[in-house]
Structure formats: C-alpha cells, structure tokens
Amino acid sequence: MPSSANDELKQLIVDANKVVAFTGAGISTESGIPDFRSPGGIWTKYQPIDFRDFMASEEMRRESWRRKFATDETMRQATTNAGHRALARLHEDGKLTALITQNIDGLHQASGVPDDAVIELHGNSTYATCLDCSARHEIHWAKQVFGCDETIPICTACGGIVKTATISFGQSMPEEPMRRAQEATLDADLFIVLGSSLVVYPATGFPIMAKENGARLVIINREPTDQDSLADLVINAEIGATMGYVVGVN
Ligand code: NAD
Ligand code: ZN
C-alpha cells in the first residue's frame, strides 16, 4: 500500500541504526486475537480482574481461569501476521535491537524474534506460575485440574496460588523487563509504536522517554492516540499492510 507516510517510514528505518519497536494488542488483532479497547474488544465483554481481588477471592480466581480457558483456544490457534513478520525481518537485518511488548500471546517469538530480543512487560499467558514458589505450571495441566467441576489449580510443589504468568492490574511490574525496556529505549534512535492505545502506564512512558532522549518517534495505530502530537510520524492504518509494504514482507 504505497503512500507518502509509508515511504517516509521506510526512509526513517534506512537512516536508523537502532530501531526499537513497542507493540500492543493491536499488532495481534490481524491474527484473530481481539484487543482490549476496540469495538468488540475483550473489555466490551469482561471487566478486568484486579490482582487484589484475584488474591482475596476464590470466586475471582475461578472466574479468571474460566476466562483463560474460554479464550485459550483462540490464542493457541493464532498465527503470526505480516506485522509480526516485518518486525522479525528487521531484527534479522540487524536493524531492530529490541522489541518491547505489552502482549502476552508469544507471537513475536513465534515469528522468529529470539527470546533475548523480546521484552515482555505484561508477562506471558502461554504458561502459569506459582505466586509463592515460582514453579512453572503448564496450561493444559491447569485445564485438566479445572475440569468440569471448576477446581482451582494449586501448586503441586508448595500448595500456593497458581496464576497465568501475566501481569494483572494492581500487580507490580516485573523489574528485569522494566529495566531492559528502559535500557533499550534509551539506546534507540528510532522508536516505533505499533497497535497500542498508549493509555496504560508504563506503555505511556516509553515513547516519551525515547523522544526526550532524541530518538525519532513513529506511531502506527488505526485510530489516534494521546501521544500523536509528540510523534515525528503518525500512520493511522492497519499494521499488517503498513509494515508489510514498508519492510517488503507479506
Ligand atoms: P489496546 O486494546 O488498549 O489498544 C490497541 C490499539 O490498537 C487500539 O488503539 C486499536 O485502535 C489499535 N489497533 C487494533 N488493531 C489494529 C490494527 N490491525 N492495525 C492498527 N491498529 C490497530 O491495547 P494495549 O495498548 O496493548 O493495552 C491492552 C493490554 O491488553 C496490554 O497490556 C496487553 O497485555 C493486553 N492484551 C494483550 C493481547 C495479546 O497478547 N494479543 C490481547 C488483548 C489484550
Ligand atoms: Zn508453589
């Protein structure tokens, strides 16, 4: 889809040495995973469960597992789209130094970006962990335990509360990914936001940090975001078609 904005992005990438991408749920909608805030998004159906409520209430934990299993099939069957593949190509070409994501679907890794280049700010929903001893538990195990009578899975090692390895509202941000994300942001000369509404902290902080540090800032999103006025380039279009054209993948 040639357009002057897309060609401008192409040139910004050519001119950059260290590109950092920041992705939100919008990069995975074309893979069939609904985002939160679009019409038909997850929040039109569910209120988010706050971490304190998850910890305090057995019924909230049960509801949280119910939702997980209701959406798990979609997540497991989803495959990468041109947006994911374009970023993987930029990494392969040595342009993309880091990919900071709010997503929990594992599709960046599935597209070939190595684990050490993907910084997951909100964890990963493809497995679960014990909140007491950190033991890893598989989703298929949790599903088996949950069964038909909705038994809440507890840690087989210590009896602790098991939760998908994601960061919920009210839960503190993981220190190591936050540190790596900051380091990558301050090292970038081009920072590209793809498919994030940029309303949830710390998402809102990284593009500002990049810009204040002298990087060029590009925002690709279907609709305007609160940070468009800060950006050097805003592209209001679908991510797959845009990045597919800009990077030359499909
Ligand atoms: P969000 O739902 O708040 O915003 C997504 C933005 O992407 C919206 O502004 C929407 O207009 C735009 N968008 C959607 N599809 C697009 C497309 N194809 N092309 C261009 N723009 C598109 O998402 P967020 O900012 O990432 O915040 C929500 C939180 O939801 C994240 O923290 C994440 O952990 C979680 N989440 C993750 C997934 C996933 O892993 N795929 C899915 C839903 C929610
Ligand atoms: Zn445990």
Short mmCIF file of C-alpha atoms and ligand atoms in Angstrom, two decimals:
data_model
loop_
_atom_site.label_atom_id
_atom_site.label_comp_id
_atom_site.label_asym_id
_atom_site.label_seq_id
_atom_site.Cartn_x
_atom_site.Cartn_y
_atom_site.Cartn_z
CA MET A 1 0.00 0.00 0.00
CA PRO A 2 2.27 2.84 -1.22
CA SER A 3 1.68 6.22 0.41
CA SER A 4 3.99 9.05 1.27
CA ALA A 5 3.72 8.31 5.00
CA ASN A 6 4.75 4.69 4.41
CA ASP A 7 7.69 5.81 2.28
CA GLU A 8 8.66 8.26 4.98
CA LEU A 9 8.73 5.38 7.48
CA LYS A 10 10.84 3.34 5.05
CA GLN A 11 13.37 6.16 4.92
CA LEU A 12 13.40 6.61 8.70
CA ILE A 13 14.26 2.91 9.02
CA VAL A 14 17.02 3.16 6.40
CA ASP A 15 18.50 6.12 8.26
CA ALA A 16 18.29 4.48 11.70
CA ASN A 17 20.88 2.27 13.36
CA LYS A 18 18.96 1.10 16.40
CA VAL A 19 15.26 0.58 15.97
CA VAL A 20 13.13 -0.36 18.97
CA ALA A 21 9.55 -1.50 18.45
CA PHE A 22 6.88 -1.16 21.12
CA THR A 23 3.82 -3.31 20.47
CA GLY A 24 0.36 -3.59 21.94
CA ALA A 25 -2.66 -5.78 21.38
CA GLY A 26 -3.31 -4.05 18.02
CA ILE A 27 -0.47 -5.95 16.32
CA SER A 28 -2.24 -9.24 17.02
CA THR A 29 -5.82 -8.39 16.00
CA GLU A 30 -5.00 -9.38 12.41
CA SER A 31 -4.04 -12.78 13.84
CA GLY A 32 -7.55 -13.11 15.25
CA ILE A 33 -6.81 -12.17 18.88
CA PRO A 34 -9.14 -9.36 19.98
CA ASP A 35 -7.58 -6.31 21.63
CA PHE A 36 -8.98 -4.66 24.74
CA ARG A 37 -10.28 -1.30 23.63
CA SER A 38 -11.52 -1.68 20.04
CA PRO A 39 -15.24 -2.26 19.44
CA GLY A 40 -15.77 -5.98 20.06
CA GLY A 41 -12.57 -6.00 22.15
CA ILE A 42 -12.25 -8.07 25.32
CA TRP A 43 -13.39 -5.22 27.58
CA THR A 44 -16.71 -4.94 25.87
CA LYS A 45 -17.32 -8.43 27.35
CA TYR A 46 -15.30 -8.61 30.58
CA GLN A 47 -14.29 -6.24 33.34
CA PRO A 48 -10.61 -6.81 34.15
CA ILE A 49 -9.91 -8.67 37.41
CA ASP A 50 -7.67 -6.69 39.71
CA PHE A 51 -4.77 -8.59 41.31
CA ARG A 52 -6.01 -7.84 44.84
CA ASP A 53 -9.40 -9.33 44.02
CA PHE A 54 -7.71 -12.37 42.45
CA MET A 55 -5.73 -12.91 45.66
CA ALA A 56 -8.62 -12.21 48.01
CA SER A 57 -11.36 -14.22 46.42
CA GLU A 58 -11.57 -17.84 45.39
CA GLU A 59 -14.51 -16.96 43.13
CA MET A 60 -12.38 -14.36 41.31
CA ARG A 61 -9.65 -16.96 40.78
CA ARG A 62 -12.25 -19.36 39.42
CA GLU A 63 -13.60 -16.64 37.10
CA SER A 64 -10.09 -15.80 35.94
CA TRP A 65 -9.41 -19.45 34.97
CA ARG A 66 -12.83 -19.66 33.29
CA ARG A 67 -11.89 -16.67 31.10
CA LYS A 68 -8.47 -18.09 30.40
CA PHE A 69 -9.87 -21.38 29.14
CA ALA A 70 -12.61 -19.59 27.16
CA THR A 71 -10.00 -17.63 25.18
CA ASP A 72 -7.15 -20.14 25.23
CA GLU A 73 -8.12 -21.92 22.03
CA THR A 74 -8.11 -18.63 20.03
CA MET A 75 -4.71 -17.76 21.45
CA ARG A 76 -3.24 -21.19 20.75
CA GLN A 77 -4.52 -21.32 17.19
CA ALA A 78 -3.38 -17.81 16.30
CA THR A 79 -0.50 -17.49 13.88
CA THR A 80 1.74 -14.56 13.08
CA ASN A 81 0.68 -11.86 10.61
CA ALA A 82 2.64 -9.50 8.33
CA GLY A 83 3.17 -7.06 11.22
CA HIS A 84 4.94 -9.68 13.35
CA ARG A 85 6.89 -10.94 10.35
CA ALA A 86 8.03 -7.46 9.33
CA LEU A 87 9.50 -6.89 12.80
CA ALA A 88 11.19 -10.30 12.67
CA ARG A 89 12.75 -9.34 9.33
CA LEU A 90 14.00 -6.03 10.76
CA HIS A 91 15.63 -7.99 13.57
CA GLU A 92 17.19 -10.43 11.13
CA ASP A 93 18.57 -7.48 9.16
CA GLY A 94 20.23 -6.14 12.30
CA LYS A 95 18.03 -3.01 12.41
CA LEU A 96 15.73 -3.93 15.28
CA THR A 97 17.69 -4.13 18.51
CA ALA A 98 14.80 -4.80 20.86
CA LEU A 99 11.09 -5.39 20.84
CA ILE A 100 9.16 -4.26 23.89
CA THR A 101 5.69 -5.74 24.05
CA GLN A 102 2.62 -5.48 26.22
CA ASN A 103 1.30 -8.61 24.56
CA ILE A 104 1.07 -11.94 26.27
CA ASP A 105 0.46 -14.12 23.21
CA GLY A 106 4.03 -15.19 22.33
CA LEU A 107 3.54 -14.31 18.63
CA HIS A 108 6.72 -12.24 18.35
CA GLN A 109 8.76 -15.25 19.41
CA ALA A 110 6.71 -17.42 17.04
CA SER A 111 7.62 -15.08 14.17
CA GLY A 112 11.31 -15.74 14.79
CA VAL A 113 12.41 -12.90 17.04
CA PRO A 114 14.73 -14.55 19.57
CA ASP A 115 13.69 -14.61 23.24
CA ASP A 116 16.52 -12.32 24.28
CA ALA A 117 15.27 -9.57 21.96
CA VAL A 118 11.66 -9.71 23.19
CA ILE A 119 10.91 -7.80 26.38
CA GLU A 120 7.53 -8.82 27.79
CA LEU A 121 6.19 -6.12 30.12
CA HIS A 122 2.97 -7.94 30.95
CA GLY A 123 4.30 -11.47 31.06
CA ASN A 124 3.05 -14.39 29.03
CA SER A 125 -0.22 -16.27 29.12
CA THR A 126 1.04 -19.43 27.47
CA TYR A 127 2.02 -20.87 30.88
CA ALA A 128 1.32 -20.32 34.59
CA THR A 129 3.44 -19.89 37.70
CA CYS A 130 3.05 -20.37 41.44
CA LEU A 131 2.89 -16.98 43.18
CA ASP A 132 4.67 -18.43 46.24
CA CYS A 133 7.50 -20.64 44.95
CA SER A 134 7.58 -19.50 41.28
CA ALA A 135 7.28 -23.08 39.99
CA ARG A 136 6.16 -23.20 36.38
CA HIS A 137 2.88 -24.96 35.58
CA GLU A 138 1.51 -25.74 32.15
CA ILE A 139 -1.90 -24.50 30.99
CA HIS A 140 -3.00 -27.97 29.88
CA TRP A 141 -2.32 -29.22 33.42
CA ALA A 142 -4.38 -26.36 34.90
CA LYS A 143 -7.16 -27.11 32.44
CA GLN A 144 -7.19 -30.76 33.45
CA VAL A 145 -7.37 -29.85 37.16
CA PHE A 146 -10.12 -27.28 36.49
CA GLY A 147 -12.07 -29.96 34.64
CA CYS A 148 -15.84 -29.80 34.69
CA ASP A 149 -16.23 -29.10 38.39
CA GLU A 150 -14.05 -25.95 38.18
CA THR A 151 -11.46 -26.96 40.78
CA ILE A 152 -8.98 -24.11 41.20
CA PRO A 153 -5.43 -25.30 40.43
CA ILE A 154 -2.96 -25.04 43.33
CA CYS A 155 0.80 -25.53 43.20
CA THR A 156 1.80 -29.19 43.29
CA ALA A 157 5.13 -28.25 44.90
CA CYS A 158 4.01 -25.93 47.73
CA GLY A 159 0.21 -25.57 47.68
CA GLY A 160 0.48 -21.90 46.67
CA ILE A 161 -1.82 -19.93 44.38
CA VAL A 162 -1.21 -20.55 40.68
CA LYS A 163 -1.81 -17.79 38.12
CA THR A 164 -1.10 -17.38 34.41
CA ALA A 165 2.31 -15.75 34.04
CA THR A 166 0.76 -12.40 33.14
CA ILE A 167 0.79 -9.10 34.99
CA SER A 168 -2.67 -8.03 36.10
CA PHE A 169 -3.90 -4.59 37.05
CA GLY A 170 -2.77 -3.94 40.60
CA GLN A 171 0.23 -6.27 40.29
CA SER A 172 3.70 -4.72 40.34
CA MET A 173 5.59 -4.54 37.07
CA PRO A 174 8.36 -7.12 36.62
CA GLU A 175 11.69 -5.45 37.48
CA GLU A 176 14.00 -7.11 34.98
CA PRO A 177 11.85 -6.49 31.86
CA MET A 178 11.24 -2.90 33.00
CA ARG A 179 14.98 -2.34 33.37
CA ARG A 180 15.72 -3.88 29.97
CA ALA A 181 12.93 -1.89 28.32
CA GLN A 182 14.32 1.35 29.69
CA GLU A 183 17.83 0.47 28.58
CA ALA A 184 16.62 -0.41 25.06
CA THR A 185 14.51 2.75 24.85
CA LEU A 186 17.44 4.97 25.80
CA ASP A 187 19.62 3.22 23.23
CA ALA A 188 17.16 3.67 20.33
CA ASP A 189 17.47 6.20 17.54
CA LEU A 190 14.09 5.19 16.10
CA PHE A 191 11.18 4.12 18.31
CA ILE A 192 8.10 2.66 16.61
CA VAL A 193 4.83 2.12 18.49
CA LEU A 194 2.53 -0.42 16.83
CA GLY A 195 -1.04 -1.07 17.98
CA SER A 196 -1.04 0.34 21.48
CA SER A 197 -3.64 2.78 22.74
CA LEU A 198 -0.85 4.16 24.99
CA VAL A 199 -3.18 4.73 27.89
CA VAL A 200 -1.80 2.26 30.42
CA TYR A 201 1.33 3.00 32.39
CA PRO A 202 4.12 2.12 31.70
CA ALA A 203 3.24 1.96 28.00
CA THR A 204 2.71 5.69 28.07
CA GLY A 205 6.18 6.32 29.47
CA PHE A 206 8.45 4.63 26.93
CA PRO A 207 7.64 6.63 23.77
CA ILE A 208 8.02 9.85 25.78
CA MET A 209 11.35 8.64 27.16
CA ALA A 210 12.59 7.76 23.66
CA LYS A 211 11.54 11.11 22.24
CA GLU A 212 13.06 13.11 25.09
CA ASN A 213 16.28 11.16 24.57
CA GLY A 214 16.48 12.31 20.94
CA ALA A 215 15.03 9.30 19.08
CA ARG A 216 12.61 9.70 16.21
CA LEU A 217 9.13 8.55 17.21
CA VAL A 218 6.63 6.82 14.91
CA ILE A 219 3.13 5.73 15.94
CA ILE A 220 1.18 3.25 13.83
CA ASN A 221 -2.40 2.76 15.00
CA ARG A 222 -5.87 2.53 13.47
CA GLU A 223 -7.03 5.47 15.48
CA PRO A 224 -5.41 8.49 17.11
CA THR A 225 -3.54 8.08 20.41
CA ASP A 226 -2.84 10.63 23.14
CA GLN A 227 0.80 10.82 22.09
CA ASP A 228 0.34 11.60 18.39
CA SER A 229 1.37 15.22 18.91
CA LEU A 230 4.78 14.05 20.18
CA ALA A 231 5.48 11.82 17.18
CA ASP A 232 7.60 12.63 14.13
CA LEU A 233 5.28 10.47 12.06
CA VAL A 234 1.78 9.09 12.71
CA ILE A 235 0.29 6.44 10.44
CA ASN A 236 -3.41 5.76 11.03
CA ALA A 237 -3.74 2.47 9.18
CA GLU A 238 -3.71 -1.30 9.60
CA ILE A 239 -0.37 -2.54 10.90
CA GLY A 240 -0.07 -5.62 8.67
CA ALA A 241 -0.49 -3.78 5.37
CA THR A 242 1.66 -0.87 6.53
CA MET A 243 4.60 -2.88 7.82
CA GLY A 244 4.27 -5.45 5.05
CA TYR A 245 4.77 -2.68 2.50
CA VAL A 246 7.45 -0.82 4.42
CA VAL A 247 9.61 -3.87 5.10
CA GLY A 248 8.68 -5.86 2.00
CA VAL A 249 7.17 -8.96 3.60
CA ASN A 250 3.71 -10.46 3.40
P1 NAD B 1 -5.50 -1.66 23.50
O1 NAD B 1 -6.57 -2.63 23.22
O2 NAD B 1 -5.67 -0.66 24.56
O3 NAD B 1 -5.15 -0.85 22.16
C1 NAD B 1 -4.95 -1.46 20.94
C2 NAD B 1 -4.85 -0.35 19.89
O4 NAD B 1 -4.53 -0.94 18.65
C3 NAD B 1 -6.17 0.39 19.70
O5 NAD B 1 -5.92 1.78 19.78
C4 NAD B 1 -6.65 -0.03 18.30
O6 NAD B 1 -7.25 1.02 17.60
C5 NAD B 1 -5.36 -0.42 17.64
N1 NAD B 1 -5.48 -1.49 16.65
C6 NAD B 1 -6.15 -2.67 16.78
N2 NAD B 1 -5.94 -3.43 15.69
C7 NAD B 1 -5.14 -2.73 14.86
C8 NAD B 1 -4.59 -2.98 13.58
N3 NAD B 1 -4.78 -4.14 12.96
N4 NAD B 1 -3.83 -2.02 13.00
C9 NAD B 1 -3.61 -0.84 13.63
N5 NAD B 1 -4.09 -0.54 14.85
C10 NAD B 1 -4.85 -1.48 15.46
O7 NAD B 1 -4.17 -2.50 23.69
P2 NAD B 1 -2.85 -2.19 24.51
O8 NAD B 1 -2.47 -0.76 24.39
O9 NAD B 1 -1.88 -3.23 24.11
O10 NAD B 1 -3.25 -2.42 26.03
C11 NAD B 1 -4.04 -3.51 26.41
C12 NAD B 1 -3.39 -4.59 27.27
O11 NAD B 1 -4.06 -5.74 26.84
C13 NAD B 1 -1.96 -4.92 27.06
O12 NAD B 1 -1.32 -4.60 28.20
C14 NAD B 1 -1.90 -6.45 26.86
O13 NAD B 1 -1.22 -7.07 27.93
C15 NAD B 1 -3.29 -6.92 26.90
N6 NAD B 1 -3.76 -7.71 25.73
C16 NAD B 1 -2.91 -8.49 25.04
C17 NAD B 1 -3.36 -9.21 23.93
C18 NAD B 1 -2.37 -10.06 23.19
O14 NAD B 1 -1.41 -10.53 23.77
N7 NAD B 1 -2.56 -10.24 21.89
C19 NAD B 1 -4.69 -9.11 23.54
C20 NAD B 1 -5.57 -8.29 24.29
C21 NAD B 1 -5.07 -7.60 25.39
ZN ZN B 2 4.49 -23.28 44.65
#
